[in-house]
């Protein structure tokens, strides 16, 4: 064996060792992931078993029929309803029941939620045929089985999650922010508003962008080029606010006086009925119509 070959031997051995250790390193995360998946499946089985016993022993249970649809998973692309039976507790909301079902029976059940205090507006569903906030709706107020569906008129992305791009676009088209023409006088000075003016916009400021009103409106839902009640509420909230200059107010009124604005409303009151914050939306739309007419009147 030549000295040259001898000097190569350890290098080949090192390379083999390196390759082996690289393969080992690659295998490790893979094995780790498999183990983790197995641990998770075992945990899920335990939770389901625990829940099954809880349901058996519970004094009262509640039955949920939940809309399911997952366009990305083979075999689940057909819309269907799954039934979950969960133990009932006093004070339980629709969102609590959904969370229980997801955490104990099917971790793939998908829905939005966040604050659980009727503030973020993310958990509006179509419950027993009506737009309701999951976290604000008591199970005890509903008839069984409780049927939970995604908001109507919006495309379903998965289970109870809908595509709200159009909703946000309409809301943004109303410039949903205060546009004063100057800074308040003096450093750290407040921008004052009269008590009466604050009172006038009070209800409109309660909007939590849950899209319930939009999803209840057949004019908006049938693609009639209508900005919808929530967007008009934004226009109202700022048009009435005395801290904006007259030109900005005029622009806001003009915006909702367009073809897709207030004149599309047929005073069905469905938006007002479903608003979880009791905003008098139909009334606001009528007020905006009156304001638009007043501004268009000409005297010769
Ligand atoms: Fe925020 Fe219901 S979870 S409004």
Coordinates of C-alpha atoms and ligand atoms in Angstrom, one line a residue:
X1 CA 0.0 0.0 0.0
X2 CA 1.5 3.3 -1.0
X3 CA 2.0 6.1 1.5
X4 CA -0.4 8.1 -0.5
X5 CA -3.1 5.5 -0.2
X6 CA -2.3 5.2 3.5
X7 CA -2.8 8.9 4.0
X8 CA -6.2 8.7 2.2
X9 CA -7.6 5.9 4.4
X10 CA -8.2 8.0 7.5
X11 CA -9.9 10.7 5.3
X12 CA -12.3 8.1 3.8
X13 CA -13.0 6.8 7.2
X14 CA -13.6 10.3 8.5
X15 CA -15.9 11.0 5.5
X16 CA -17.9 7.8 6.2
X17 CA -18.1 8.8 9.8
X18 CA -19.3 12.3 8.9
X19 CA -21.9 10.9 6.5
X20 CA -23.1 8.5 9.1
X21 CA -23.4 11.2 11.7
X22 CA -25.1 13.5 9.2
X23 CA -27.6 10.7 8.4
X24 CA -28.0 10.2 12.1
X25 CA -28.7 13.9 12.6
X26 CA -31.2 13.8 9.8
X27 CA -32.9 10.8 11.2
X28 CA -33.0 12.2 14.7
X29 CA -35.5 15.1 14.0
X30 CA -37.5 12.7 11.8
X31 CA -37.7 10.1 14.6
X32 CA -38.3 12.9 17.1
X33 CA -41.2 14.1 15.0
X34 CA -42.7 10.6 14.7
X35 CA -42.4 10.1 18.4
X36 CA -43.9 13.5 19.1
X37 CA -46.8 12.6 16.8
X38 CA -47.3 9.3 18.6
X39 CA -47.2 11.1 22.0
X40 CA -49.8 13.6 20.7
X41 CA -52.1 10.8 19.4
X42 CA -51.8 9.1 22.8
X43 CA -52.6 12.3 24.6
X44 CA -55.6 12.8 22.3
X45 CA -56.9 9.3 23.0
X46 CA -56.6 9.9 26.7
X47 CA -58.5 13.1 26.4
X48 CA -61.2 11.5 24.3
X49 CA -61.6 8.7 26.8
X50 CA -61.7 11.1 29.7
X51 CA -64.3 13.2 27.9
X52 CA -66.4 10.0 27.1
X53 CA -66.4 9.2 30.8
X54 CA -67.3 12.8 31.7
X55 CA -70.2 12.8 29.2
X56 CA -71.4 9.4 30.7
X57 CA -71.3 10.8 34.2
X58 CA -72.5 14.3 33.5
X59 CA -75.9 15.3 35.0
X60 CA -76.6 17.1 31.8
X61 CA -75.1 17.1 28.3
X62 CA -75.6 19.1 25.2
X63 CA -75.6 18.1 21.6
X64 CA -73.9 20.2 19.0
X65 CA -74.3 19.7 15.2
X66 CA -71.3 21.4 13.7
X67 CA -70.7 22.2 10.1
X68 CA -67.5 20.6 8.8
X69 CA -65.6 21.3 5.5
X70 CA -62.0 21.0 4.7
X71 CA -61.1 21.6 1.0
X72 CA -57.5 20.5 1.6
X73 CA -58.0 17.0 3.1
X74 CA -59.0 14.1 0.9
X75 CA -62.3 12.6 2.0
X76 CA -63.3 15.8 3.9
X77 CA -64.1 18.0 0.9
X78 CA -67.8 17.4 1.1
X79 CA -69.6 19.6 3.5
X80 CA -71.1 17.7 6.4
X81 CA -72.3 18.0 10.0
X82 CA -70.6 16.3 12.9
X83 CA -72.4 15.7 16.1
X84 CA -70.6 16.2 19.4
X85 CA -72.1 15.5 22.8
X86 CA -70.4 17.6 25.5
X87 CA -71.0 17.9 29.3
X88 CA -73.1 20.9 30.1
X89 CA -72.2 23.3 32.8
X90 CA -74.1 26.3 34.1
X91 CA -72.9 29.5 32.3
X92 CA -71.5 27.5 29.4
X93 CA -71.4 29.4 26.1
X94 CA -71.5 28.2 22.5
X95 CA -67.8 29.0 22.3
X96 CA -67.0 27.0 25.5
X97 CA -68.9 24.0 24.0
X98 CA -67.0 24.3 20.7
X99 CA -63.6 24.5 22.6
X100 CA -64.5 21.4 24.6
X101 CA -65.4 19.5 21.4
X102 CA -62.2 20.5 19.7
X103 CA -59.9 19.8 22.7
X104 CA -61.5 16.5 23.6
X105 CA -62.9 14.9 20.4
X106 CA -61.4 16.4 17.3
X107 CA -58.4 18.7 17.3
X108 CA -59.0 19.5 13.6
X109 CA -62.3 21.3 14.3
X110 CA -61.5 24.9 13.3
X111 CA -63.0 28.2 14.3
X112 CA -61.8 31.6 15.2
X113 CA -61.9 33.1 18.7
X114 CA -59.8 35.2 20.9
X115 CA -61.0 37.5 23.7
X116 CA -64.0 35.5 24.9
X117 CA -65.5 38.7 26.1
X118 CA -67.5 39.9 23.1
X119 CA -64.8 42.4 22.3
X120 CA -62.7 41.1 19.4
X121 CA -65.6 40.0 17.2
X122 CA -63.9 36.9 15.9
X123 CA -66.3 34.2 16.8
X124 CA -69.5 35.2 15.0
X125 CA -71.3 32.0 13.8
X126 CA -74.7 31.1 12.4
X127 CA -76.3 29.3 15.4
X128 CA -79.7 27.8 15.0
X129 CA -80.3 30.0 12.0
X130 CA -79.2 33.3 13.5
X131 CA -75.9 35.3 13.6
X132 CA -74.6 35.1 17.1
X133 CA -71.3 35.6 19.0
X134 CA -70.2 32.3 20.3
X135 CA -68.7 33.7 23.5
X136 CA -71.8 35.8 24.2
X137 CA -74.4 33.1 23.7
X138 CA -75.5 30.9 26.5
X139 CA -76.1 27.3 25.7
X140 CA -79.1 27.4 28.1
X141 CA -80.8 29.9 25.8
X142 CA -80.8 27.6 22.8
X143 CA -82.9 24.7 21.5
X144 CA -81.2 21.4 21.0
X145 CA -79.5 20.1 19.0
X146 CA -77.5 23.3 18.6
X147 CA -76.7 23.7 14.9
X148 CA -73.5 25.7 14.4
X149 CA -72.6 26.9 10.9
X150 CA -70.2 29.5 9.4
X151 CA -71.6 33.0 8.7
X152 CA -73.7 32.9 5.5
X153 CA -72.7 34.7 2.3
X154 CA -69.0 34.3 2.9
X155 CA -66.9 31.6 1.4
X156 CA -65.9 28.9 3.9
X157 CA -62.2 28.4 4.3
X158 CA -62.4 25.5 6.8
X159 CA -65.2 24.3 9.1
X160 CA -66.5 27.5 10.8
X161 CA -63.9 29.9 9.4
X162 CA -65.0 32.2 6.6
X163 CA -63.1 34.4 4.2
X164 CA -63.7 38.0 5.4
X165 CA -61.5 39.8 2.8
X166 CA -64.5 41.4 1.2
X167 CA -65.8 42.6 4.6
X168 CA -62.5 44.2 5.5
X169 CA -62.3 45.8 2.1
X170 CA -65.7 47.4 2.6
X171 CA -64.7 48.6 6.1
X172 CA -61.4 50.1 4.8
X173 CA -63.2 51.8 2.0
X174 CA -64.8 54.1 4.6
X175 CA -61.5 55.3 6.0
X176 CA -62.2 54.0 9.5
X177 CA -60.2 56.6 11.4
X178 CA -60.6 60.2 12.6
X179 CA -59.3 62.8 10.2
X180 CA -59.0 66.1 12.0
X181 CA -57.5 69.0 10.1
X182 CA -55.1 70.2 12.8
X183 CA -53.4 69.2 16.0
X184 CA -54.9 70.0 19.3
X185 CA -53.6 73.3 20.7
X186 CA -50.6 73.0 22.9
X187 CA -48.3 70.1 23.8
X188 CA -50.2 67.0 25.0
X189 CA -53.5 68.9 24.8
X190 CA -56.7 66.9 24.4
X191 CA -58.9 67.0 21.3
X192 CA -62.1 67.9 23.1
X193 CA -65.5 66.7 22.1
X194 CA -68.8 67.8 23.6
X195 CA -70.7 65.4 25.8
X196 CA -73.7 65.6 23.5
X197 CA -71.6 64.7 20.4
X198 CA -70.0 61.8 22.3
X199 CA -73.5 60.6 23.2
X200 CA -74.6 60.9 19.5
X201 CA -71.8 58.6 18.3
X202 CA -71.8 56.3 21.4
X203 CA -73.6 53.3 19.9
X204 CA -71.8 53.4 16.6
X205 CA -68.4 53.2 18.3
X206 CA -69.4 49.9 19.8
X207 CA -68.9 48.0 16.5
X208 CA -66.5 45.1 17.0
X209 CA -66.2 44.2 13.3
X210 CA -67.8 40.8 13.7
X211 CA -69.6 40.9 10.3
X212 CA -72.8 39.5 11.8
X213 CA -74.9 42.4 10.3
X214 CA -73.3 42.0 6.9
X215 CA -73.9 38.3 6.9
X216 CA -77.6 38.8 7.8
X217 CA -78.2 41.3 5.0
X218 CA -79.6 39.7 1.8
X219 CA -78.8 42.7 -0.3
X220 CA -75.1 42.6 0.7
X221 CA -75.1 38.8 0.6
X222 CA -76.5 38.5 -2.9
X223 CA -73.6 40.5 -4.4
X224 CA -75.7 43.6 -5.1
X225 CA -72.7 45.9 -5.0
X226 CA -73.7 47.2 -1.5
X227 CA -71.1 48.3 1.0
X228 CA -73.3 46.9 3.8
X229 CA -74.5 48.0 7.2
X230 CA -71.2 47.7 9.1
X231 CA -69.4 49.9 6.6
X232 CA -72.2 52.5 6.8
X233 CA -71.9 52.4 10.5
X234 CA -68.2 53.4 10.1
X235 CA -69.3 56.3 7.9
X236 CA -71.9 57.4 10.4
X237 CA -69.5 57.2 13.3
X238 CA -67.1 59.6 11.7
X239 CA -69.5 61.8 9.8
X240 CA -71.3 62.7 13.0
X241 CA -68.1 63.2 14.9
X242 CA -67.7 67.0 15.4
X243 CA -63.9 66.7 15.5
X244 CA -63.6 66.2 11.8
X245 CA -63.7 69.3 9.5
X246 CA -66.7 69.9 7.3
X247 CA -64.9 68.9 4.0
X248 CA -64.1 65.4 5.4
X249 CA -67.7 65.0 6.7
X250 CA -69.0 66.0 3.2
X251 CA -66.7 63.4 1.6
X252 CA -68.0 60.7 3.9
X253 CA -71.6 61.6 3.1
X254 CA -70.8 61.6 -0.6
X255 CA -69.2 58.2 -0.3
X256 CA -72.3 56.5 1.1
X257 CA -74.5 58.5 -1.3
X258 CA -73.0 56.5 -4.2
X259 CA -74.6 53.7 -6.1
X260 CA -73.3 51.0 -3.7
X261 CA -74.2 53.1 -0.6
X262 CA -77.2 53.7 1.6
X263 CA -79.8 53.6 -1.2
X264 CA -79.3 49.9 -1.5
X265 CA -80.8 49.3 1.9
X266 CA -84.3 48.1 1.8
X267 CA -84.9 48.6 5.6
X268 CA -85.2 44.9 6.4
X269 CA -83.9 45.5 10.0
X270 CA -82.0 42.2 9.9
X271 CA -78.7 43.9 10.7
X272 CA -80.2 45.7 13.7
X273 CA -81.7 42.5 15.0
X274 CA -78.5 40.5 14.9
X275 CA -76.0 43.1 16.1
X276 CA -74.5 41.7 19.3
X277 CA -73.8 45.3 20.4
X278 CA -77.3 46.6 19.9
X279 CA -76.2 49.3 17.4
X280 CA -79.3 50.8 15.7
X281 CA -77.9 50.2 12.3
X282 CA -81.1 50.6 10.3
X283 CA -81.7 53.9 12.1
X284 CA -78.2 55.1 11.2
X285 CA -78.7 54.2 7.6
X286 CA -81.9 56.1 7.5
X287 CA -80.2 59.1 9.1
X288 CA -77.4 59.0 6.5
X289 CA -80.0 58.8 3.7
X290 CA -81.7 62.0 5.2
X291 CA -78.3 63.7 5.4
X292 CA -77.5 62.8 1.8
X293 CA -80.8 64.2 0.6
X294 CA -80.3 67.4 2.6
X295 CA -77.0 68.0 1.1
X296 CA -78.3 67.4 -2.4
X297 CA -81.2 69.8 -2.1
X298 CA -80.9 72.9 -4.2
X299 CA -82.9 76.1 -3.8
X300 CA -83.3 78.4 -6.8
Ligands
LIG1 FE1 -63.9 37.8 21.0 FE2 -66.1 36.3 21.1 S1 -64.0 35.6 21.3 S2 -65.9 38.4 20.5

